[in-house]
């Protein structure tokens, strides 16, 4: 359980991150596969490599990027699947509907990255510390956002109670990780760094110090922008934040 601060100072957004969403969606459809080595490739037209796999598959030497044709050589018991975006979208809709019973303002992350240019406006969008969910969610596949405005009174200021309500809304097989922050980006990174059975809370005054040492790859930029940052020798968010923008 999370360590509850006094009240909810500087916490505006909660993020539910589902790190293996496509895999979890299949386990909801086929619960008998739970505990089996499962490797999932992309959709039609994508490279024929493993995109996500179960921990049991990883224990057999299967990993993202492995050609699908090599999966059965690692484990003859492995189940090889193709991603089903329609089914995944249906699971997301069901989870969003359940989260709306926790709090009315919820949304899924936008899978589109920020603009490729290293513009001040793009960086400010990613690092904003006081946005509600209506401002548009940062790109993080499998992330759902809950606006906490007004919920402190509903849950009596008990953040642990809110966490339990959120976990009840999400099937355990989806392995949700929870993060709380002043804005969507901080909350999403907090969720990515949270332990599987707990969550992470980043207050508004902690946001800059929390993000500064982290890799720029947490930012919702496209790959070509990360390549440009590498050429500039910029590895950490704090380095990027200190750059002068016009």
Short mmCIF file of N, CA and C in Angstrom, two decimals, residues 21-188:
data_model
loop_
_atom_site.label_atom_id
_atom_site.label_comp_id
_atom_site.label_asym_id
_atom_site.label_seq_id
_atom_site.Cartn_x
_atom_site.Cartn_y
_atom_site.Cartn_z
N UNK A 21 -0.61 -4.90 -21.68
CA UNK A 21 -2.05 -4.81 -21.93
C UNK A 21 -2.52 -5.87 -22.91
N UNK A 22 -1.86 -6.00 -24.07
CA UNK A 22 -2.31 -6.94 -25.09
C UNK A 22 -2.27 -8.37 -24.56
N UNK A 23 -1.23 -8.68 -23.80
CA UNK A 23 -1.11 -10.02 -23.22
C UNK A 23 -2.20 -10.25 -22.16
N UNK A 24 -2.40 -9.26 -21.30
CA UNK A 24 -3.45 -9.38 -20.28
C UNK A 24 -4.83 -9.52 -20.88
N UNK A 25 -5.06 -8.83 -21.99
CA UNK A 25 -6.36 -8.93 -22.66
C UNK A 25 -6.61 -10.37 -23.14
N UNK A 26 -5.56 -11.02 -23.64
CA UNK A 26 -5.72 -12.41 -24.07
C UNK A 26 -5.95 -13.34 -22.89
N UNK A 27 -5.32 -13.07 -21.76
CA UNK A 27 -5.53 -13.90 -20.57
C UNK A 27 -6.93 -13.73 -20.01
N UNK A 28 -7.52 -12.56 -20.20
CA UNK A 28 -8.92 -12.39 -19.82
C UNK A 28 -9.82 -13.28 -20.68
N UNK A 29 -9.47 -13.40 -21.96
CA UNK A 29 -10.25 -14.21 -22.88
C UNK A 29 -9.97 -15.70 -22.71
N UNK A 30 -8.72 -16.02 -22.31
CA UNK A 30 -8.32 -17.42 -22.14
C UNK A 30 -7.62 -17.59 -20.79
N UNK A 31 -8.38 -17.57 -19.69
CA UNK A 31 -7.75 -17.66 -18.37
C UNK A 31 -6.96 -18.95 -18.16
N UNK A 32 -7.27 -19.98 -18.94
CA UNK A 32 -6.55 -21.24 -18.80
C UNK A 32 -5.09 -21.13 -19.26
N UNK A 33 -4.76 -20.04 -19.95
CA UNK A 33 -3.37 -19.84 -20.40
C UNK A 33 -2.50 -19.21 -19.33
N UNK A 34 -3.08 -18.76 -18.24
CA UNK A 34 -2.30 -18.10 -17.19
C UNK A 34 -1.24 -19.07 -16.67
N UNK A 35 0.00 -18.61 -16.60
CA UNK A 35 1.11 -19.45 -16.17
C UNK A 35 1.84 -20.14 -17.30
N UNK A 36 1.33 -20.00 -18.53
CA UNK A 36 1.98 -20.61 -19.69
C UNK A 36 2.94 -19.61 -20.33
N UNK A 37 3.99 -20.10 -21.01
CA UNK A 37 4.84 -19.18 -21.79
C UNK A 37 4.08 -18.69 -23.02
N UNK A 38 3.89 -17.39 -23.11
CA UNK A 38 3.12 -16.79 -24.20
C UNK A 38 3.98 -15.72 -24.86
N UNK A 39 4.03 -15.75 -26.18
CA UNK A 39 4.74 -14.74 -26.97
C UNK A 39 3.75 -14.13 -27.94
N UNK A 40 3.75 -12.80 -28.02
CA UNK A 40 2.79 -12.11 -28.87
C UNK A 40 3.53 -11.24 -29.88
N UNK A 41 3.18 -11.43 -31.15
CA UNK A 41 3.72 -10.60 -32.21
C UNK A 41 2.80 -9.44 -32.52
N UNK A 42 3.21 -8.65 -33.50
CA UNK A 42 2.42 -7.49 -33.88
C UNK A 42 1.30 -7.85 -34.83
N UNK A 43 0.65 -6.84 -35.34
CA UNK A 43 -0.44 -7.04 -36.27
C UNK A 43 0.05 -7.23 -37.68
N UNK A 44 -0.90 -7.31 -38.60
CA UNK A 44 -0.57 -7.51 -40.01
C UNK A 44 0.30 -6.37 -40.52
N UNK A 45 1.34 -6.72 -41.26
CA UNK A 45 2.24 -5.71 -41.82
C UNK A 45 3.38 -5.31 -40.92
N UNK A 46 3.37 -5.75 -39.66
CA UNK A 46 4.46 -5.43 -38.75
C UNK A 46 5.52 -6.52 -38.78
N UNK A 47 6.69 -6.21 -38.25
CA UNK A 47 7.78 -7.17 -38.23
C UNK A 47 7.37 -8.42 -37.46
N UNK A 48 7.81 -9.57 -37.93
CA UNK A 48 7.45 -10.84 -37.31
C UNK A 48 8.40 -11.15 -36.15
N UNK A 49 8.31 -10.33 -35.12
CA UNK A 49 9.12 -10.51 -33.93
C UNK A 49 8.23 -10.44 -32.70
N UNK A 50 8.74 -10.95 -31.59
CA UNK A 50 8.00 -10.88 -30.32
C UNK A 50 7.92 -9.43 -29.88
N UNK A 51 6.72 -8.97 -29.60
CA UNK A 51 6.54 -7.61 -29.08
C UNK A 51 6.36 -7.61 -27.57
N UNK A 52 5.70 -8.61 -27.05
CA UNK A 52 5.49 -8.72 -25.61
C UNK A 52 5.39 -10.20 -25.29
N UNK A 53 5.84 -10.57 -24.09
CA UNK A 53 5.77 -11.98 -23.71
C UNK A 53 5.55 -12.08 -22.20
N UNK A 54 5.11 -13.24 -21.78
CA UNK A 54 4.83 -13.47 -20.37
C UNK A 54 6.12 -13.75 -19.61
N UNK A 55 6.10 -13.56 -18.28
CA UNK A 55 7.29 -13.89 -17.48
C UNK A 55 7.74 -15.34 -17.68
N UNK A 56 6.77 -16.24 -17.85
CA UNK A 56 7.11 -17.65 -18.07
C UNK A 56 7.85 -17.82 -19.39
N UNK A 57 7.50 -17.03 -20.40
CA UNK A 57 8.22 -17.07 -21.67
C UNK A 57 9.64 -16.51 -21.51
N UNK A 58 9.76 -15.43 -20.75
CA UNK A 58 11.08 -14.85 -20.52
C UNK A 58 12.00 -15.85 -19.83
N UNK A 59 11.44 -16.66 -18.93
CA UNK A 59 12.23 -17.66 -18.23
C UNK A 59 12.75 -18.73 -19.19
N UNK A 60 12.12 -18.87 -20.35
CA UNK A 60 12.55 -19.84 -21.36
C UNK A 60 13.50 -19.22 -22.38
N UNK A 61 13.87 -17.96 -22.19
CA UNK A 61 14.77 -17.30 -23.13
C UNK A 61 14.08 -16.52 -24.22
N UNK A 62 12.76 -16.43 -24.16
CA UNK A 62 12.00 -15.64 -25.13
C UNK A 62 12.00 -14.18 -24.67
N UNK A 63 12.16 -13.26 -25.61
CA UNK A 63 12.23 -11.85 -25.24
C UNK A 63 11.73 -10.99 -26.39
N UNK A 64 11.28 -9.75 -26.10
CA UNK A 64 10.87 -8.85 -27.19
C UNK A 64 12.00 -8.66 -28.20
N UNK A 65 11.63 -8.70 -29.47
CA UNK A 65 12.60 -8.59 -30.55
C UNK A 65 13.03 -9.93 -31.12
N UNK A 66 12.76 -11.02 -30.41
CA UNK A 66 13.10 -12.35 -30.91
C UNK A 66 12.20 -12.68 -32.10
N UNK A 67 12.76 -13.16 -33.22
CA UNK A 67 11.90 -13.57 -34.35
C UNK A 67 10.90 -14.63 -33.90
N UNK A 68 9.67 -14.48 -34.35
CA UNK A 68 8.62 -15.41 -33.93
C UNK A 68 8.94 -16.85 -34.32
N UNK A 69 9.68 -17.03 -35.41
CA UNK A 69 10.01 -18.39 -35.85
C UNK A 69 10.94 -19.11 -34.88
N UNK A 70 11.56 -18.35 -33.97
CA UNK A 70 12.50 -18.96 -33.03
C UNK A 70 11.86 -19.25 -31.67
N UNK A 71 10.60 -18.87 -31.49
CA UNK A 71 9.97 -19.00 -30.18
C UNK A 71 9.86 -20.47 -29.77
N UNK A 72 9.38 -21.32 -30.67
CA UNK A 72 9.16 -22.73 -30.32
C UNK A 72 10.47 -23.46 -30.08
N UNK A 73 11.57 -22.94 -30.61
CA UNK A 73 12.87 -23.53 -30.31
C UNK A 73 13.27 -23.27 -28.86
N UNK A 74 12.76 -22.19 -28.30
CA UNK A 74 13.03 -21.87 -26.89
C UNK A 74 12.13 -22.68 -25.97
N UNK A 75 10.90 -22.88 -26.38
CA UNK A 75 9.95 -23.65 -25.56
C UNK A 75 8.88 -24.25 -26.46
N UNK A 76 8.81 -25.57 -26.48
CA UNK A 76 7.80 -26.24 -27.30
C UNK A 76 6.40 -26.06 -26.72
N UNK A 77 6.32 -25.59 -25.47
CA UNK A 77 5.03 -25.36 -24.83
C UNK A 77 4.52 -23.94 -25.04
N UNK A 78 5.31 -23.12 -25.72
CA UNK A 78 4.95 -21.71 -25.87
C UNK A 78 3.70 -21.54 -26.74
N UNK A 79 2.91 -20.56 -26.39
CA UNK A 79 1.75 -20.16 -27.18
C UNK A 79 2.13 -18.89 -27.94
N UNK A 80 2.00 -18.92 -29.25
CA UNK A 80 2.36 -17.78 -30.09
C UNK A 80 1.09 -17.14 -30.63
N UNK A 81 0.94 -15.84 -30.37
CA UNK A 81 -0.30 -15.14 -30.73
C UNK A 81 0.01 -13.90 -31.56
N UNK A 82 -0.99 -13.46 -32.28
CA UNK A 82 -0.94 -12.17 -32.95
C UNK A 82 -1.80 -11.18 -32.18
N UNK A 83 -1.33 -9.96 -32.08
CA UNK A 83 -2.09 -8.94 -31.36
C UNK A 83 -3.47 -8.75 -31.97
N UNK A 84 -4.46 -8.53 -31.11
CA UNK A 84 -5.85 -8.32 -31.54
C UNK A 84 -6.29 -6.94 -31.06
N UNK A 85 -6.02 -5.90 -31.86
CA UNK A 85 -6.32 -4.53 -31.42
C UNK A 85 -7.78 -4.30 -31.08
N UNK A 86 -8.69 -4.96 -31.79
CA UNK A 86 -10.12 -4.77 -31.51
C UNK A 86 -10.46 -5.29 -30.12
N UNK A 87 -9.94 -6.46 -29.78
CA UNK A 87 -10.20 -7.02 -28.45
C UNK A 87 -9.56 -6.16 -27.37
N UNK A 88 -8.32 -5.70 -27.62
CA UNK A 88 -7.64 -4.85 -26.64
C UNK A 88 -8.43 -3.57 -26.40
N UNK A 89 -8.94 -2.97 -27.48
CA UNK A 89 -9.73 -1.74 -27.33
C UNK A 89 -10.99 -2.00 -26.51
N UNK A 90 -11.60 -3.18 -26.69
CA UNK A 90 -12.78 -3.51 -25.90
C UNK A 90 -12.45 -3.66 -24.43
N UNK A 91 -11.29 -4.27 -24.11
CA UNK A 91 -10.87 -4.40 -22.72
C UNK A 91 -10.62 -3.02 -22.11
N UNK A 92 -9.97 -2.14 -22.86
CA UNK A 92 -9.71 -0.78 -22.37
C UNK A 92 -11.02 -0.07 -22.08
N UNK A 93 -12.00 -0.20 -22.97
CA UNK A 93 -13.30 0.43 -22.75
C UNK A 93 -13.95 -0.09 -21.47
N UNK A 94 -13.84 -1.39 -21.22
CA UNK A 94 -14.43 -1.97 -20.01
C UNK A 94 -13.74 -1.44 -18.75
N UNK A 95 -12.41 -1.32 -18.80
CA UNK A 95 -11.68 -0.81 -17.64
C UNK A 95 -12.01 0.66 -17.42
N UNK A 96 -12.09 1.44 -18.50
CA UNK A 96 -12.45 2.85 -18.36
C UNK A 96 -13.84 2.99 -17.74
N UNK A 97 -14.77 2.15 -18.15
CA UNK A 97 -16.12 2.20 -17.59
C UNK A 97 -16.09 1.87 -16.10
N UNK A 98 -15.27 0.90 -15.70
CA UNK A 98 -15.16 0.56 -14.28
C UNK A 98 -14.51 1.69 -13.50
N UNK A 99 -13.49 2.32 -14.09
CA UNK A 99 -12.83 3.44 -13.40
C UNK A 99 -13.75 4.65 -13.27
N UNK A 100 -14.71 4.79 -14.18
CA UNK A 100 -15.66 5.90 -14.07
C UNK A 100 -16.55 5.76 -12.84
N UNK A 101 -16.62 4.56 -12.28
CA UNK A 101 -17.35 4.40 -11.03
C UNK A 101 -16.49 4.81 -9.84
N UNK A 102 -15.19 4.95 -10.06
CA UNK A 102 -14.28 5.46 -9.03
C UNK A 102 -14.24 6.98 -9.08
N UNK A 103 -14.18 7.52 -10.27
CA UNK A 103 -14.19 8.96 -10.50
C UNK A 103 -14.66 9.20 -11.92
N UNK A 104 -15.45 10.25 -12.16
CA UNK A 104 -16.12 10.39 -13.46
C UNK A 104 -15.22 10.79 -14.61
N UNK A 105 -14.10 11.47 -14.35
CA UNK A 105 -13.25 11.98 -15.43
C UNK A 105 -12.07 11.05 -15.66
N UNK A 106 -12.19 10.20 -16.67
CA UNK A 106 -11.12 9.25 -17.01
C UNK A 106 -10.88 9.31 -18.51
N UNK A 107 -9.66 8.90 -18.92
CA UNK A 107 -9.34 8.82 -20.34
C UNK A 107 -8.14 7.92 -20.53
N UNK A 108 -8.02 7.39 -21.74
CA UNK A 108 -6.85 6.60 -22.11
C UNK A 108 -5.80 7.53 -22.71
N UNK A 109 -4.54 7.12 -22.60
CA UNK A 109 -3.46 7.92 -23.16
C UNK A 109 -3.57 7.97 -24.67
N UNK A 110 -3.09 9.06 -25.23
CA UNK A 110 -2.98 9.21 -26.67
C UNK A 110 -1.73 8.47 -27.11
N UNK A 111 -1.87 7.51 -28.06
CA UNK A 111 -0.71 6.76 -28.52
C UNK A 111 0.19 7.56 -29.45
N UNK A 112 -0.24 8.77 -29.82
CA UNK A 112 0.59 9.57 -30.71
C UNK A 112 1.64 10.34 -29.90
N UNK A 113 2.92 10.28 -30.32
CA UNK A 113 3.97 11.02 -29.61
C UNK A 113 3.85 12.51 -29.84
N UNK A 114 4.60 13.27 -29.04
CA UNK A 114 4.67 14.70 -29.26
C UNK A 114 5.33 14.99 -30.60
N UNK A 115 5.21 16.24 -31.06
CA UNK A 115 5.80 16.60 -32.33
C UNK A 115 7.31 16.31 -32.31
N UNK A 116 7.85 16.02 -33.49
CA UNK A 116 9.24 15.58 -33.57
C UNK A 116 10.20 16.70 -33.18
N UNK A 117 9.83 17.94 -33.44
CA UNK A 117 10.74 19.04 -33.15
C UNK A 117 10.93 19.24 -31.65
N UNK A 118 12.15 19.60 -31.27
CA UNK A 118 12.44 19.87 -29.85
C UNK A 118 11.98 21.29 -29.53
N UNK A 119 10.69 21.50 -29.53
CA UNK A 119 10.16 22.83 -29.29
C UNK A 119 9.86 23.03 -27.82
N UNK A 120 9.89 24.28 -27.40
CA UNK A 120 9.56 24.58 -26.01
C UNK A 120 8.15 24.14 -25.67
N UNK A 121 7.20 24.34 -26.61
CA UNK A 121 5.82 23.98 -26.32
C UNK A 121 5.68 22.47 -26.14
N UNK A 122 6.40 21.70 -26.95
CA UNK A 122 6.33 20.25 -26.80
C UNK A 122 6.86 19.80 -25.47
N UNK A 123 8.00 20.35 -25.06
CA UNK A 123 8.57 19.96 -23.78
C UNK A 123 7.67 20.40 -22.64
N UNK A 124 7.10 21.60 -22.74
CA UNK A 124 6.22 22.06 -21.68
C UNK A 124 5.00 21.16 -21.55
N UNK A 125 4.48 20.66 -22.68
CA UNK A 125 3.35 19.72 -22.60
C UNK A 125 3.73 18.48 -21.81
N UNK A 126 4.96 17.98 -22.09
CA UNK A 126 5.37 16.74 -21.43
C UNK A 126 5.63 16.93 -19.95
N UNK A 127 6.18 18.08 -19.57
CA UNK A 127 6.61 18.30 -18.19
C UNK A 127 5.59 19.07 -17.36
N UNK A 128 4.46 19.48 -17.98
CA UNK A 128 3.49 20.29 -17.24
C UNK A 128 3.11 19.62 -15.93
N UNK A 129 3.05 20.42 -14.87
CA UNK A 129 2.85 19.84 -13.54
C UNK A 129 1.46 20.10 -12.99
N UNK A 130 0.58 20.75 -13.77
CA UNK A 130 -0.72 21.08 -13.19
C UNK A 130 -1.88 20.86 -14.14
N UNK A 131 -1.71 19.95 -15.14
CA UNK A 131 -2.79 19.71 -16.08
C UNK A 131 -3.78 18.69 -15.53
N UNK A 132 -5.06 18.88 -15.83
CA UNK A 132 -6.03 17.84 -15.58
C UNK A 132 -6.14 16.94 -16.79
N UNK A 133 -6.92 15.88 -16.70
CA UNK A 133 -6.95 14.94 -17.81
C UNK A 133 -7.58 15.53 -19.06
N UNK A 134 -8.37 16.57 -18.93
CA UNK A 134 -9.02 17.14 -20.11
C UNK A 134 -8.05 17.83 -21.04
N UNK A 135 -6.80 18.08 -20.60
CA UNK A 135 -5.84 18.77 -21.44
C UNK A 135 -5.19 17.85 -22.46
N UNK A 136 -5.48 16.56 -22.46
CA UNK A 136 -4.88 15.63 -23.41
C UNK A 136 -3.78 14.83 -22.75
N UNK A 137 -3.83 13.53 -22.88
CA UNK A 137 -2.90 12.67 -22.15
C UNK A 137 -1.62 12.44 -22.94
N UNK A 138 -0.48 12.29 -22.27
CA UNK A 138 0.76 12.01 -22.97
C UNK A 138 0.74 10.61 -23.54
N UNK A 139 1.63 10.36 -24.53
CA UNK A 139 1.66 9.06 -25.19
C UNK A 139 2.32 8.03 -24.30
N UNK A 140 1.57 7.04 -23.87
CA UNK A 140 2.10 5.89 -23.15
C UNK A 140 1.11 4.77 -23.34
N UNK A 141 1.46 3.80 -24.16
CA UNK A 141 0.53 2.72 -24.45
C UNK A 141 0.16 1.98 -23.17
N UNK A 142 -1.14 1.76 -22.99
CA UNK A 142 -1.61 1.04 -21.82
C UNK A 142 -1.81 1.91 -20.59
N UNK A 143 -1.77 3.24 -20.74
CA UNK A 143 -1.97 4.14 -19.61
C UNK A 143 -3.37 4.73 -19.61
N UNK A 144 -4.00 4.73 -18.44
CA UNK A 144 -5.31 5.33 -18.24
C UNK A 144 -5.19 6.38 -17.15
N UNK A 145 -5.91 7.49 -17.30
CA UNK A 145 -5.77 8.60 -16.37
C UNK A 145 -7.10 8.92 -15.70
N UNK A 146 -7.01 9.25 -14.42
CA UNK A 146 -8.17 9.59 -13.60
C UNK A 146 -7.94 10.97 -13.00
N UNK A 147 -8.86 11.90 -13.27
CA UNK A 147 -8.79 13.24 -12.70
C UNK A 147 -9.26 13.17 -11.25
N UNK A 148 -8.42 13.65 -10.33
CA UNK A 148 -8.73 13.55 -8.90
C UNK A 148 -9.50 14.74 -8.36
N UNK A 149 -9.81 15.69 -9.22
CA UNK A 149 -10.52 16.89 -8.75
C UNK A 149 -11.84 16.51 -8.10
N UNK A 150 -12.02 16.90 -6.85
CA UNK A 150 -13.24 16.64 -6.11
C UNK A 150 -13.29 15.29 -5.43
N UNK A 151 -12.34 14.41 -5.71
CA UNK A 151 -12.40 13.06 -5.14
C UNK A 151 -11.85 12.99 -3.72
N UNK A 152 -11.10 14.00 -3.29
CA UNK A 152 -10.58 13.99 -1.92
C UNK A 152 -11.75 13.98 -0.92
N UNK A 153 -12.80 14.74 -1.25
CA UNK A 153 -13.96 14.76 -0.36
C UNK A 153 -14.73 13.44 -0.43
N UNK A 154 -14.82 12.87 -1.63
CA UNK A 154 -15.55 11.61 -1.80
C UNK A 154 -14.92 10.49 -0.98
N UNK A 155 -13.59 10.45 -0.97
CA UNK A 155 -12.87 9.37 -0.27
C UNK A 155 -12.34 9.81 1.09
N UNK A 156 -12.85 10.93 1.58
CA UNK A 156 -12.50 11.38 2.92
C UNK A 156 -11.02 11.67 3.08
N UNK A 157 -10.34 12.05 2.00
CA UNK A 157 -8.92 12.34 2.08
C UNK A 157 -8.05 11.10 2.22
N UNK A 158 -8.64 9.92 2.09
CA UNK A 158 -7.91 8.66 2.28
C UNK A 158 -7.41 8.17 0.93
N UNK A 159 -6.15 8.46 0.62
CA UNK A 159 -5.59 8.08 -0.67
C UNK A 159 -5.46 6.56 -0.80
N UNK A 160 -5.22 5.89 0.31
CA UNK A 160 -5.14 4.43 0.27
C UNK A 160 -6.49 3.82 -0.10
N UNK A 161 -7.58 4.44 0.36
CA UNK A 161 -8.92 3.97 0.00
C UNK A 161 -9.15 4.14 -1.49
N UNK A 162 -8.71 5.26 -2.05
CA UNK A 162 -8.84 5.47 -3.49
C UNK A 162 -8.03 4.43 -4.25
N UNK A 163 -6.82 4.15 -3.78
CA UNK A 163 -6.00 3.13 -4.45
C UNK A 163 -6.72 1.79 -4.49
N UNK A 164 -7.33 1.39 -3.38
CA UNK A 164 -8.04 0.11 -3.34
C UNK A 164 -9.21 0.11 -4.32
N UNK A 165 -9.93 1.23 -4.40
CA UNK A 165 -11.06 1.33 -5.32
C UNK A 165 -10.58 1.20 -6.77
N UNK A 166 -9.43 1.81 -7.08
CA UNK A 166 -8.90 1.73 -8.43
C UNK A 166 -8.48 0.30 -8.76
N UNK A 167 -7.86 -0.37 -7.82
CA UNK A 167 -7.42 -1.75 -8.07
C UNK A 167 -8.62 -2.69 -8.25
N UNK A 168 -9.68 -2.41 -7.52
CA UNK A 168 -10.89 -3.22 -7.66
C UNK A 168 -11.48 -3.08 -9.06
N UNK A 169 -11.28 -1.92 -9.68
CA UNK A 169 -11.86 -1.65 -11.00
C UNK A 169 -11.08 -2.31 -12.14
N UNK A 170 -9.85 -2.75 -11.86
CA UNK A 170 -8.99 -3.28 -12.92
C UNK A 170 -8.72 -4.76 -12.66
N UNK A 171 -9.01 -5.64 -13.61
CA UNK A 171 -8.73 -7.07 -13.41
C UNK A 171 -7.27 -7.30 -13.04
N UNK A 172 -7.04 -8.14 -12.06
CA UNK A 172 -5.69 -8.37 -11.57
C UNK A 172 -4.78 -8.93 -12.65
N UNK A 173 -5.34 -9.69 -13.60
CA UNK A 173 -4.52 -10.29 -14.64
C UNK A 173 -3.87 -9.23 -15.54
N UNK A 174 -4.40 -8.01 -15.53
CA UNK A 174 -3.81 -6.91 -16.31
C UNK A 174 -2.59 -6.30 -15.61
N UNK A 175 -2.32 -6.71 -14.38
CA UNK A 175 -1.13 -6.30 -13.62
C UNK A 175 -0.98 -4.77 -13.57
N UNK A 176 -2.01 -4.07 -13.07
CA UNK A 176 -1.95 -2.60 -13.07
C UNK A 176 -0.88 -2.06 -12.13
N UNK A 177 -0.25 -0.98 -12.55
CA UNK A 177 0.67 -0.22 -11.71
C UNK A 177 0.11 1.19 -11.60
N UNK A 178 0.14 1.75 -10.41
CA UNK A 178 -0.52 3.03 -10.15
C UNK A 178 0.49 4.11 -9.81
N UNK A 179 0.23 5.30 -10.34
CA UNK A 179 1.04 6.46 -10.01
C UNK A 179 0.16 7.67 -9.80
N UNK A 180 0.54 8.53 -8.86
CA UNK A 180 -0.19 9.76 -8.57
C UNK A 180 0.76 10.93 -8.74
N UNK A 181 0.29 12.01 -9.37
CA UNK A 181 1.14 13.17 -9.55
C UNK A 181 0.34 14.43 -9.77
N UNK A 182 1.06 15.54 -9.89
CA UNK A 182 0.41 16.82 -10.12
C UNK A 182 -0.12 16.92 -11.54
N UNK A 183 0.49 16.22 -12.47
CA UNK A 183 0.06 16.22 -13.86
C UNK A 183 0.16 14.84 -14.46
N UNK A 184 -0.29 14.72 -15.70
CA UNK A 184 -0.36 13.41 -16.33
C UNK A 184 1.01 12.79 -16.56
N UNK A 185 1.97 13.61 -16.99
CA UNK A 185 3.29 13.04 -17.28
C UNK A 185 3.95 12.52 -16.01
N UNK A 186 3.95 13.31 -14.96
CA UNK A 186 4.55 12.86 -13.70
C UNK A 186 3.83 11.61 -13.18
N UNK A 187 2.51 11.59 -13.27
CA UNK A 187 1.75 10.43 -12.80
C UNK A 187 2.07 9.19 -13.63
N UNK A 188 2.24 9.37 -14.95
CA UNK A 188 2.51 8.21 -15.80
C UNK A 188 3.90 7.65 -15.53
#
